[in-house]
């Protein structure tokens, strides 16, 4: 019997169940494909959970932003040459996320002030993964 491989969405949601924050759950689901150490990326992305620790920009979304940067940046050799294009892509995907979930802010998604939850973490994670897969397919 063959090994059943998990989708990126399933990996990310399982990561979250294991205690990864939303940002870690998203970005670490792609580490193997990108040839990046999951242990290092876990540490790098830790401060981005809970809306960067202050319920600001959604952690799942910041995980997506990091993936866009990893894929789109020209690296140190191209310092300054790819950032405008990366910002353009980040803005476009932030807008897609907002259209799907009603906000890009953790506090609004969790309904901190209104009591109305727009999207639970699991949905934000799943949506960020789907958008990342779209980005990688259509970049």
XYZ file of C-alpha atoms in Angstrom:
139
model
C 0.000 0.000 0.000
C 1.402 3.416 -1.022
C 1.952 6.383 1.230
C -0.899 8.853 1.105
C 0.487 12.322 0.665
C -1.168 15.227 2.396
C -2.179 18.420 0.641
C -0.536 21.697 1.647
C -3.823 22.714 3.281
C -3.879 19.496 5.319
C -0.232 19.950 6.322
C -0.843 23.559 7.384
C -3.955 22.692 9.401
C -2.119 19.783 11.042
C 0.785 22.122 11.849
C -1.666 24.474 13.562
C -3.137 21.607 15.593
C 0.429 20.744 16.710
C 0.879 24.241 18.143
C 2.329 26.190 15.230
C 0.950 29.725 15.049
C -0.982 30.707 11.910
C 2.066 32.132 10.138
C 4.214 29.110 10.970
C 1.449 26.733 9.902
C 1.252 28.306 6.439
C 4.900 28.880 5.620
C 6.172 25.608 7.088
C 3.761 23.678 4.850
C 5.910 24.799 1.899
C 9.420 24.419 3.393
C 10.223 21.047 1.806
C 9.218 22.253 -1.654
C 11.287 25.412 -1.295
C 14.322 23.624 0.149
C 14.189 25.683 3.344
C 14.789 24.330 6.836
C 11.458 24.012 8.636
C 13.238 24.388 11.978
C 14.708 27.747 10.932
C 11.520 28.987 9.256
C 9.537 28.042 12.360
C 11.815 30.300 14.415
C 11.828 33.138 11.850
C 8.033 33.231 11.579
C 7.235 32.876 15.290
C 6.738 36.612 15.862
C 4.178 36.843 13.075
C 1.462 34.805 14.798
C -1.500 36.457 16.507
C -1.364 39.249 13.970
C 2.339 39.935 14.614
C 1.684 39.475 18.303
C -0.629 42.478 18.496
C -3.671 41.281 16.495
C -2.701 43.342 13.454
C -2.106 41.751 10.025
C -3.311 38.127 10.096
C -0.520 35.630 10.767
C -1.680 33.271 8.021
C -1.535 36.188 5.609
C 1.978 37.168 6.722
C 2.994 33.560 6.070
C 1.686 34.016 2.529
C 3.604 37.298 2.224
C 6.827 35.535 3.240
C 6.209 32.849 0.623
C 5.680 35.513 -2.046
C 8.946 37.161 -1.021
C 10.844 33.883 -1.017
C 9.662 33.105 -4.528
C 9.707 36.581 -6.056
C 12.828 38.204 -4.605
C 15.972 38.354 -6.670
C 17.975 38.059 -3.470
C 20.922 40.098 -2.259
C 22.415 40.103 -5.749
C 19.362 42.074 -6.939
C 18.937 44.314 -3.892
C 16.266 46.896 -4.605
C 15.429 45.509 -8.045
C 12.562 43.155 -7.190
C 10.998 44.740 -4.115
C 8.499 46.960 -5.998
C 7.211 43.908 -7.867
C 7.075 41.893 -4.641
C 5.112 44.702 -2.927
C 2.695 44.758 -5.878
C 2.119 41.022 -5.554
C 1.730 41.238 -1.753
C -0.853 44.006 -2.178
C -2.797 41.988 -4.765
C -2.871 38.877 -2.583
C -3.798 40.891 0.511
C -6.779 42.202 -1.438
C -7.769 38.675 -2.521
C -7.588 37.563 1.123
C -9.693 40.573 2.179
C -12.311 39.758 -0.471
C -12.564 36.195 0.821
C -12.540 36.960 4.566
C -13.723 40.553 4.967
C -10.476 41.833 6.519
C -6.724 41.318 6.703
C -6.546 42.186 10.411
C -6.503 39.485 13.081
C -8.563 41.557 15.535
C -11.315 42.055 12.917
C -11.194 38.450 11.707
C -11.596 37.317 15.326
C -14.332 39.883 16.062
C -12.497 41.363 19.061
C -14.422 44.653 18.975
C -17.631 43.549 17.251
C -18.138 40.077 18.709
C -18.663 38.851 15.118
C -16.027 36.376 13.962
C -15.380 36.898 10.256
C -13.091 33.877 9.882
C -11.557 31.419 12.365
C -7.834 30.712 12.213
C -8.394 27.423 10.381
C -10.191 29.223 7.530
C -7.524 31.940 7.353
C -4.817 29.268 7.175
C -6.656 27.285 4.491
C -7.312 30.435 2.450
C -3.693 31.625 2.730
C -2.464 28.207 1.571
C -4.901 28.237 -1.371
C -3.699 31.716 -2.344
C -0.061 30.600 -2.041
C -0.765 27.651 -4.327
C -2.440 30.042 -6.772
C 0.583 32.345 -6.627
C 3.059 29.542 -7.265
C 0.962 28.284 -10.169
C 0.356 31.664 -11.791
C 3.437 33.711 -10.852
